[in-house]
CSV table of C-alpha atoms and ligand atoms in Angstrom, one decimal:
chain,number,residue,atom,x,y,z
A,155,UNK,CA,71.9,37.3,-25.9
A,156,UNK,CA,73.8,37.9,-22.6
A,157,UNK,CA,74.3,41.3,-21.0
A,158,UNK,CA,77.7,42.8,-21.9
A,159,UNK,CA,80.4,43.5,-19.4
A,160,UNK,CA,82.5,41.4,-17.2
A,161,UNK,CA,81.1,39.7,-14.1
A,162,UNK,CA,82.5,41.0,-10.8
A,163,UNK,CA,84.0,44.5,-10.7
A,164,UNK,CA,82.3,47.4,-12.4
A,165,UNK,CA,83.9,49.0,-15.4
A,166,UNK,CA,84.7,52.6,-15.0
A,167,UNK,CA,85.8,54.8,-18.0
A,168,UNK,CA,87.6,58.0,-17.8
A,169,UNK,CA,88.1,60.2,-20.9
A,170,UNK,CA,90.8,62.9,-20.9
A,171,UNK,CA,90.8,65.7,-23.5
A,172,UNK,CA,94.4,66.4,-24.6
A,173,UNK,CA,94.3,70.2,-24.7
A,174,UNK,CA,97.2,71.2,-22.4
A,175,UNK,CA,100.0,70.0,-20.1
A,176,UNK,CA,98.2,69.0,-16.9
A,177,UNK,CA,98.8,71.3,-13.8
A,178,UNK,CA,98.7,70.6,-10.1
A,179,UNK,CA,94.9,71.3,-10.0
A,180,UNK,CA,94.3,68.7,-12.6
A,181,UNK,CA,96.4,66.2,-10.7
A,182,UNK,CA,94.8,66.7,-7.3
A,183,UNK,CA,91.3,67.3,-8.6
A,184,UNK,CA,91.1,64.7,-11.4
A,185,UNK,CA,94.1,62.5,-12.0
A,186,UNK,CA,94.7,61.2,-8.4
A,187,UNK,CA,91.0,60.5,-7.7
A,188,UNK,CA,90.6,58.7,-11.1
A,189,UNK,CA,93.7,56.6,-10.5
A,190,UNK,CA,92.3,55.6,-7.0
A,191,UNK,CA,89.3,54.0,-8.7
A,192,UNK,CA,91.5,51.0,-9.5
A,193,UNK,CA,90.9,49.8,-5.9
A,194,UNK,CA,87.2,49.2,-6.6
A,195,UNK,CA,86.7,49.1,-10.4
A,196,UNK,CA,88.0,47.7,-13.6
A,197,UNK,CA,89.4,50.9,-14.9
A,198,UNK,CA,89.7,52.1,-18.5
A,199,UNK,CA,91.2,55.4,-19.5
A,200,UNK,CA,91.5,57.0,-22.9
A,201,UNK,CA,92.8,60.1,-24.5
A,202,UNK,CA,90.0,61.8,-26.4
A,203,UNK,CA,92.1,63.4,-29.2
A,204,UNK,CA,89.2,63.6,-31.7
A,205,UNK,CA,87.2,65.6,-29.1
A,206,UNK,CA,90.1,68.0,-28.9
A,207,UNK,CA,89.9,68.5,-32.6
A,208,UNK,CA,86.7,70.5,-32.1
A,209,UNK,CA,88.8,73.3,-30.8
A,210,UNK,CA,92.5,72.7,-31.6
A,211,UNK,CA,93.3,72.8,-35.3
A,212,UNK,CA,97.0,73.5,-35.6
A,213,UNK,CA,98.6,70.3,-37.0
A,214,UNK,CA,100.8,68.6,-34.3
A,215,UNK,CA,99.3,70.4,-31.3
A,216,UNK,CA,97.0,67.6,-30.3
A,217,UNK,CA,99.6,64.9,-30.8
A,218,UNK,CA,102.0,66.9,-28.5
A,219,UNK,CA,99.3,67.0,-25.8
A,220,UNK,CA,98.5,63.4,-26.2
A,221,UNK,CA,102.1,62.7,-25.3
A,222,UNK,CA,101.9,65.2,-22.4
A,223,UNK,CA,98.8,63.5,-21.0
A,224,UNK,CA,100.0,59.9,-21.5
A,225,UNK,CA,103.3,60.6,-19.9
A,226,UNK,CA,101.6,62.5,-17.0
A,227,UNK,CA,99.2,59.7,-16.2
A,228,UNK,CA,101.8,57.0,-16.3
A,229,UNK,CA,104.2,59.2,-14.2
A,230,UNK,CA,101.4,59.7,-11.7
A,231,UNK,CA,100.9,55.9,-11.3
A,232,UNK,CA,98.7,54.6,-14.1
A,233,UNK,CA,99.8,51.0,-14.8
A,234,UNK,CA,99.1,50.6,-18.6
A,235,UNK,CA,99.4,46.8,-18.3
A,236,UNK,CA,97.1,46.3,-15.4
A,237,UNK,CA,94.5,48.8,-16.7
A,238,UNK,CA,93.6,50.0,-20.2
A,239,UNK,CA,95.0,53.2,-21.7
A,240,UNK,CA,94.4,54.0,-25.3
A,241,UNK,CA,94.1,56.9,-27.7
A,242,UNK,CA,90.6,57.5,-29.1
A,243,UNK,CA,91.8,57.9,-32.7
A,244,UNK,CA,93.6,54.5,-32.6
A,245,UNK,CA,90.2,52.8,-32.4
A,246,UNK,CA,88.1,54.2,-35.2
A,247,UNK,CA,85.3,51.8,-34.5
A,248,UNK,CA,83.9,54.5,-32.3
A,249,UNK,CA,82.7,56.3,-35.4
A,250,UNK,CA,80.6,53.3,-36.5
A,251,UNK,CA,78.8,53.4,-33.2
A,252,UNK,CA,78.5,57.2,-33.4
A,253,UNK,CA,76.7,56.8,-36.8
A,254,UNK,CA,74.2,54.4,-35.3
A,255,UNK,CA,73.6,56.8,-32.4
A,256,UNK,CA,73.2,59.7,-34.9
A,257,UNK,CA,70.4,57.7,-36.5
A,258,UNK,CA,68.5,57.4,-33.2
A,259,UNK,CA,69.1,60.8,-31.6
A,260,UNK,CA,66.7,63.7,-32.3
A,261,UNK,CA,68.5,66.8,-33.6
A,262,UNK,CA,66.6,68.8,-30.9
A,263,UNK,CA,68.5,66.9,-28.2
A,264,UNK,CA,71.8,68.0,-29.7
A,265,UNK,CA,70.6,71.6,-30.1
A,266,UNK,CA,70.0,71.6,-26.4
A,267,UNK,CA,73.7,70.7,-25.7
A,268,UNK,CA,75.2,73.2,-23.3
A,269,UNK,CA,78.4,73.9,-25.3
A,270,UNK,CA,76.6,74.2,-28.7
A,271,UNK,CA,73.8,76.3,-27.2
A,272,UNK,CA,76.2,78.7,-25.5
A,273,UNK,CA,78.3,79.1,-28.7
A,274,UNK,CA,75.1,79.9,-30.7
A,275,UNK,CA,73.9,82.3,-28.0
A,276,UNK,CA,77.2,84.1,-28.1
A,277,UNK,CA,76.8,84.6,-31.9
A,278,UNK,CA,79.5,82.1,-32.8
A,279,UNK,CA,79.0,79.7,-35.7
A,280,UNK,CA,80.1,76.5,-34.1
A,281,UNK,CA,81.4,73.7,-36.3
A,282,UNK,CA,79.4,70.4,-36.6
A,283,UNK,CA,82.0,68.7,-34.4
A,284,UNK,CA,80.8,70.9,-31.5
A,285,UNK,CA,77.2,69.9,-32.3
A,286,UNK,CA,78.0,66.2,-32.5
A,287,UNK,CA,80.5,66.2,-29.6
A,288,UNK,CA,77.9,64.5,-27.2
A,289,UNK,CA,77.4,61.7,-29.7
A,290,UNK,CA,81.1,60.9,-30.0
A,291,UNK,CA,81.2,60.9,-26.2
A,292,UNK,CA,78.2,58.6,-25.9
A,293,UNK,CA,79.9,56.3,-28.4
A,294,UNK,CA,83.1,56.3,-26.4
A,295,UNK,CA,81.2,55.2,-23.3
A,296,UNK,CA,78.8,52.6,-24.9
A,297,UNK,CA,81.5,51.0,-27.0
A,298,UNK,CA,83.5,50.0,-23.9
A,299,UNK,CA,80.7,48.7,-21.7
A,300,UNK,CA,81.2,51.3,-19.0
A,301,UNK,CA,79.1,50.8,-15.9
A,302,UNK,CA,80.3,54.0,-14.3
A,303,UNK,CA,81.6,57.2,-15.8
A,304,UNK,CA,83.1,59.4,-13.2
A,305,UNK,CA,82.8,63.0,-14.4
A,306,UNK,CA,82.5,66.6,-13.1
A,307,UNK,CA,79.2,68.4,-13.1
A,308,UNK,CA,79.9,70.1,-16.4
A,309,UNK,CA,79.7,66.7,-18.1
A,310,UNK,CA,76.4,65.5,-16.5
A,311,UNK,CA,74.3,66.4,-19.5
A,312,UNK,CA,76.5,64.2,-21.8
A,313,UNK,CA,76.1,61.2,-19.5
A,314,UNK,CA,72.3,61.7,-19.3
A,315,UNK,CA,72.1,61.8,-23.1
A,316,UNK,CA,74.3,58.6,-23.2
A,317,UNK,CA,71.9,56.8,-20.8
A,318,UNK,CA,69.0,57.9,-22.9
A,319,UNK,CA,70.6,56.6,-26.1
A,320,UNK,CA,71.6,53.4,-24.5
A,321,UNK,CA,68.1,52.7,-23.3
A,322,UNK,CA,66.7,53.6,-26.7
A,323,UNK,CA,69.2,51.2,-28.4
A,324,UNK,CA,68.2,48.3,-26.1
A,325,UNK,CA,64.5,49.1,-26.6
A,326,UNK,CA,64.8,49.2,-30.4
A,327,UNK,CA,66.8,46.0,-30.7
A,328,UNK,CA,64.8,44.3,-27.9
A,329,UNK,CA,68.1,43.1,-26.5
A,330,UNK,CA,70.6,44.3,-23.9
A,331,UNK,CA,73.2,45.3,-26.5
A,332,UNK,CA,74.8,48.1,-24.5
A,333,UNK,CA,75.3,48.8,-20.9
A,334,UNK,CA,73.4,51.7,-19.5
A,335,UNK,CA,76.0,53.7,-17.6
A,336,UNK,CA,75.5,55.1,-14.2
A,337,UNK,CA,76.0,58.7,-13.5
A,338,UNK,CA,78.7,59.2,-10.9
A,339,UNK,CA,79.4,62.8,-10.0
A,340,UNK,CA,82.9,63.3,-8.9
A,341,UNK,CA,83.2,66.6,-7.2
A,342,UNK,CA,87.0,66.4,-6.7
A,343,UNK,CA,88.5,68.7,-4.1
A,344,UNK,CA,88.9,72.2,-5.4
A,345,UNK,CA,92.5,73.3,-5.7
A,346,UNK,CA,93.1,77.0,-5.4
A,347,UNK,CA,95.6,78.8,-7.7
A,348,UNK,CA,98.4,81.2,-6.6
A,349,UNK,CA,96.0,84.2,-6.7
A,350,UNK,CA,93.2,82.6,-4.7
A,351,UNK,CA,90.9,81.8,-7.6
A,352,UNK,CA,90.4,78.2,-8.8
A,353,UNK,CA,93.6,76.9,-10.2
A,354,UNK,CA,93.2,77.0,-14.0
A,355,UNK,CA,95.3,77.1,-17.1
A,356,UNK,CA,93.2,80.0,-18.3
A,357,UNK,CA,94.0,82.2,-15.2
A,358,UNK,CA,97.7,81.8,-15.4
A,359,UNK,CA,97.7,81.0,-11.7
A,360,UNK,CA,98.6,77.3,-11.9
A,361,UNK,CA,101.5,75.4,-10.4
A,362,UNK,CA,103.0,73.2,-13.1
A,363,UNK,CA,103.1,69.5,-12.1
A,364,UNK,CA,106.6,68.7,-13.3
A,365,UNK,CA,108.5,71.9,-13.1
A,366,UNK,CA,112.0,71.8,-11.5
A,367,UNK,CA,112.2,72.2,-7.8
A,368,UNK,CA,113.6,75.7,-8.4
A,369,UNK,CA,110.5,76.7,-10.4
A,370,UNK,CA,108.2,75.0,-8.0
A,371,UNK,CA,109.8,77.1,-5.2
A,372,UNK,CA,109.3,80.3,-7.3
A,373,UNK,CA,105.6,79.4,-7.7
A,374,UNK,CA,105.1,78.8,-4.0
A,375,UNK,CA,106.8,82.1,-3.1
A,376,UNK,CA,104.3,83.9,-5.4
A,377,UNK,CA,101.4,82.6,-3.2
A,378,UNK,CA,99.5,85.6,-1.6
A,379,UNK,CA,99.5,85.5,2.2
A,380,UNK,CA,98.6,87.9,5.0
A,381,UNK,CA,101.1,90.5,6.2
A,382,UNK,CA,100.9,90.0,9.9
A,383,UNK,CA,104.2,90.5,11.9
A,384,UNK,CA,106.2,87.4,12.7
A,385,UNK,CA,105.1,87.2,16.3
A,386,UNK,CA,101.3,87.4,15.6
A,387,UNK,CA,99.2,84.3,15.7
A,388,UNK,CA,98.0,83.3,12.2
A,389,UNK,CA,94.8,81.4,11.2
A,390,UNK,CA,95.6,79.4,8.1
A,391,UNK,CA,91.9,78.5,7.4
A,392,UNK,CA,90.7,79.8,3.9
A,393,UNK,CA,94.2,80.6,2.6
A,394,UNK,CA,95.7,79.3,-0.6
A,395,UNK,CA,98.7,78.0,1.3
A,396,UNK,CA,96.4,75.9,3.6
A,397,UNK,CA,94.3,74.7,0.7
A,398,UNK,CA,97.4,73.3,-1.1
A,399,UNK,CA,99.0,72.0,2.1
A,400,UNK,CA,95.9,70.0,3.0
A,401,UNK,CA,95.9,68.3,-0.4
A,402,UNK,CA,99.4,66.9,0.1
A,403,UNK,CA,99.7,66.1,3.8
A,404,UNK,CA,98.2,63.9,6.5
A,405,UNK,CA,95.9,65.2,9.2
A,406,UNK,CA,98.7,64.9,11.8
A,407,UNK,CA,101.0,67.1,9.7
A,408,UNK,CA,98.2,69.6,9.2
A,409,UNK,CA,97.5,69.8,13.0
A,410,UNK,CA,101.1,70.4,13.6
A,411,UNK,CA,101.5,73.2,11.1
A,412,UNK,CA,98.2,74.8,12.2
A,413,UNK,CA,99.4,74.8,15.9
A,414,UNK,CA,102.7,76.4,15.0
A,415,UNK,CA,100.9,79.2,13.0
A,416,UNK,CA,98.3,79.8,15.7
A,417,UNK,CA,101.1,80.0,18.4
A,418,UNK,CA,102.7,83.0,16.8
A,419,UNK,CA,106.5,83.5,16.2
A,420,UNK,CA,106.1,81.5,13.0
A,421,UNK,CA,105.8,83.4,9.7
A,422,UNK,CA,104.0,82.7,6.4
A,423,UNK,CA,107.4,82.4,4.9
A,424,UNK,CA,108.2,79.5,7.2
A,425,UNK,CA,104.8,77.9,6.3
A,426,UNK,CA,105.8,78.2,2.6
A,427,UNK,CA,108.9,76.3,3.3
A,428,UNK,CA,106.8,73.5,4.8
A,429,UNK,CA,104.4,73.6,1.8
A,430,UNK,CA,107.3,73.4,-0.6
A,431,UNK,CA,108.7,70.3,1.2
A,432,UNK,CA,105.2,68.7,1.2
A,433,UNK,CA,104.7,69.3,-2.5
A,434,UNK,CA,108.2,68.1,-3.3
A,435,UNK,CA,107.5,64.9,-1.3
A,436,UNK,CA,104.6,64.1,-3.6
A,437,UNK,CA,105.8,65.6,-6.9
A,438,UNK,CA,109.6,64.9,-6.6
A,439,UNK,CA,109.4,61.2,-7.3
A,440,UNK,CA,107.1,61.7,-10.3
A,441,UNK,CA,109.2,64.4,-12.0
A,442,UNK,CA,112.0,62.3,-13.3
A,443,UNK,CA,109.5,59.6,-14.4
A,444,UNK,CA,107.5,62.2,-16.4
A,445,UNK,CA,110.6,63.7,-18.1
A,446,UNK,CA,112.0,60.2,-19.0
A,447,UNK,CA,108.6,59.1,-20.4
A,448,UNK,CA,107.9,62.4,-22.3
A,449,UNK,CA,111.4,62.3,-23.9
A,450,UNK,CA,110.6,59.0,-25.6
A,451,UNK,CA,107.6,59.6,-27.9
A,452,UNK,CA,108.1,56.3,-29.9
A,453,UNK,CA,107.8,54.4,-26.5
A,454,UNK,CA,104.6,56.4,-25.7
A,455,UNK,CA,103.2,55.5,-29.1
A,456,UNK,CA,104.0,51.8,-28.5
A,457,UNK,CA,102.3,52.0,-25.1
A,458,UNK,CA,99.2,53.6,-26.6
A,459,UNK,CA,99.0,51.3,-29.6
A,460,UNK,CA,99.3,48.3,-27.3
A,461,UNK,CA,96.4,49.7,-25.3
A,462,UNK,CA,94.4,50.2,-28.5
A,463,UNK,CA,95.1,46.6,-29.5
A,464,UNK,CA,93.4,45.5,-26.3
A,465,UNK,CA,90.6,48.0,-26.6
A,466,UNK,CA,89.7,47.1,-30.1
A,467,UNK,CA,88.3,43.6,-29.5
A,468,UNK,CA,86.0,45.1,-26.8
A,469,UNK,CA,84.8,47.7,-29.4
A,470,UNK,CA,84.4,45.1,-32.0
A,471,UNK,CA,82.3,42.9,-29.7
A,472,UNK,CA,79.9,45.8,-29.0
A,473,UNK,CA,79.5,46.5,-32.7
A,474,UNK,CA,79.0,42.8,-33.5
A,475,UNK,CA,76.2,42.6,-30.9
A,476,UNK,CA,74.6,45.7,-32.4
A,477,UNK,CA,74.8,44.6,-36.0
A,478,UNK,CA,73.4,41.2,-35.0
A,479,UNK,CA,70.6,42.8,-33.0
A,480,UNK,CA,69.7,45.2,-35.8
A,481,UNK,CA,70.0,42.3,-38.4
A,482,UNK,CA,72.2,44.6,-40.5
B,799,ADP,P1,91.5,74.0,-16.5
B,799,ADP,O1,90.5,74.6,-15.6
B,799,ADP,O2,92.9,74.3,-16.2
B,799,ADP,O3,91.2,74.4,-18.0
B,799,ADP,P2,90.3,71.5,-17.3
B,799,ADP,O4,89.0,72.1,-17.4
B,799,ADP,O5,91.0,71.0,-18.5
B,799,ADP,O6,91.3,72.4,-16.4
B,799,ADP,O7,90.2,70.3,-16.2
B,799,ADP,C1,90.6,68.9,-16.4
B,799,ADP,C2,90.2,68.2,-15.1
B,799,ADP,O8,90.9,68.7,-14.0
B,799,ADP,C3,88.7,68.3,-14.8
B,799,ADP,O9,88.3,67.0,-14.3
B,799,ADP,C4,88.6,69.3,-13.7
B,799,ADP,O10,87.6,69.1,-12.8
B,799,ADP,C5,90.0,69.1,-13.0
B,799,ADP,N1,90.4,70.4,-12.4
B,799,ADP,C6,90.9,71.5,-13.2
B,799,ADP,N2,91.2,72.5,-12.4
B,799,ADP,C7,91.0,72.1,-11.1
B,799,ADP,C8,91.1,72.7,-9.8
B,799,ADP,N3,91.6,73.9,-9.6
B,799,ADP,N4,90.7,72.0,-8.7
B,799,ADP,C9,90.2,70.7,-8.8
B,799,ADP,N5,90.1,70.1,-10.0
B,799,ADP,C10,90.4,70.8,-11.1
B,800,LIG,N1,84.1,65.6,-22.6
B,800,LIG,C1,85.0,65.1,-21.6
B,800,LIG,C2,85.7,66.4,-21.1
B,800,LIG,O1,85.7,67.5,-21.6
B,800,LIG,C3,86.1,64.2,-22.2
B,800,LIG,C4,85.5,62.9,-22.7
B,800,LIG,C5,85.3,62.5,-24.0
B,800,LIG,C6,85.0,61.9,-21.9
B,800,LIG,N2,84.8,61.3,-24.1
B,800,LIG,C7,84.5,60.9,-22.8
B,800,LIG,C8,84.9,61.7,-20.5
B,800,LIG,C9,83.9,59.7,-22.3
B,800,LIG,C10,84.3,60.5,-20.1
B,800,LIG,C11,83.8,59.5,-21.0
B,800,LIG,O2,86.3,66.3,-20.0
């Protein structure tokens, strides 16, 4: 039996939970870096709607967010033909692998899962989906031969469990049936929200990605700044305005704006105008693309289904290797 995976470029897999409309922090901290991986990897992206079901139960909500996320990623530059983009629930093979994994994992390993343990510690009665969440995630990863899974620190425990289960599967079957994925910690740049805390949907301090230019301006005007007089020199270091500006401009542009602020006679209001222009230069071209894509749900369905049709044979191959190796 030969080792799975394609020769040459490493396969990277990115899973996105459809729980909200992405904001600027999601774009700069997660979407843009994940899309840049296509330069060095064979990239695969999927929308983890069954994972979202652990928390979102209102019928229709997840589907709406699947469209939000798919339209966002394509508007931001994901080429669904060059790479792979699919919806988790369109490839139910993942549950077959999840069952196999359930039969080799110790319940104690799942009891130590951060999300499950925290929920129990807080006196909640978490559903079994929360308990089994890491197994579904491991199945996502192993089904598609991922060499590398770029994730934030909060997902590290899940990848470690996945590696452990992959090694155990290969040991039990005495064959390299699955690829043992590498941990790749991606500490994307931290994007600050309008109030100076981390930009987050839960803090109400986020700049929407595809708001109109007018609403984007209203958001930028809400950013807290110092109250020095116009003529005073101003140090931008550590401010929200500077954090956002640096994410969307070149070093030359940053040096230029810093010099003007430090020289005095240039107000925070002027700097906000510069920030708005820089944000608009990045987001402006994506905005109409997003709205056109989001308005056509049948087209998004076709795109996701086409992705699933390409994902499915990969999933099937993994399961065939596994069944053969287990002599089922
Ligand atoms: P939120 O904090 O708004 O709930 P999520 O937890 O859904 O966002 O994050 C989705 C992805 O976006 C993750 O990869 C996360 O690291 C990234 N992300 C979210 N907010 C920020 C931020 N302020 N700066 C950088 N990356 C962020
Ligand atoms: N648990 C991940 C998150 O909350 C989403 C996810 C599900 C995922 N399956 C995955 C990420 C597989 C990477 C690989 O962000």
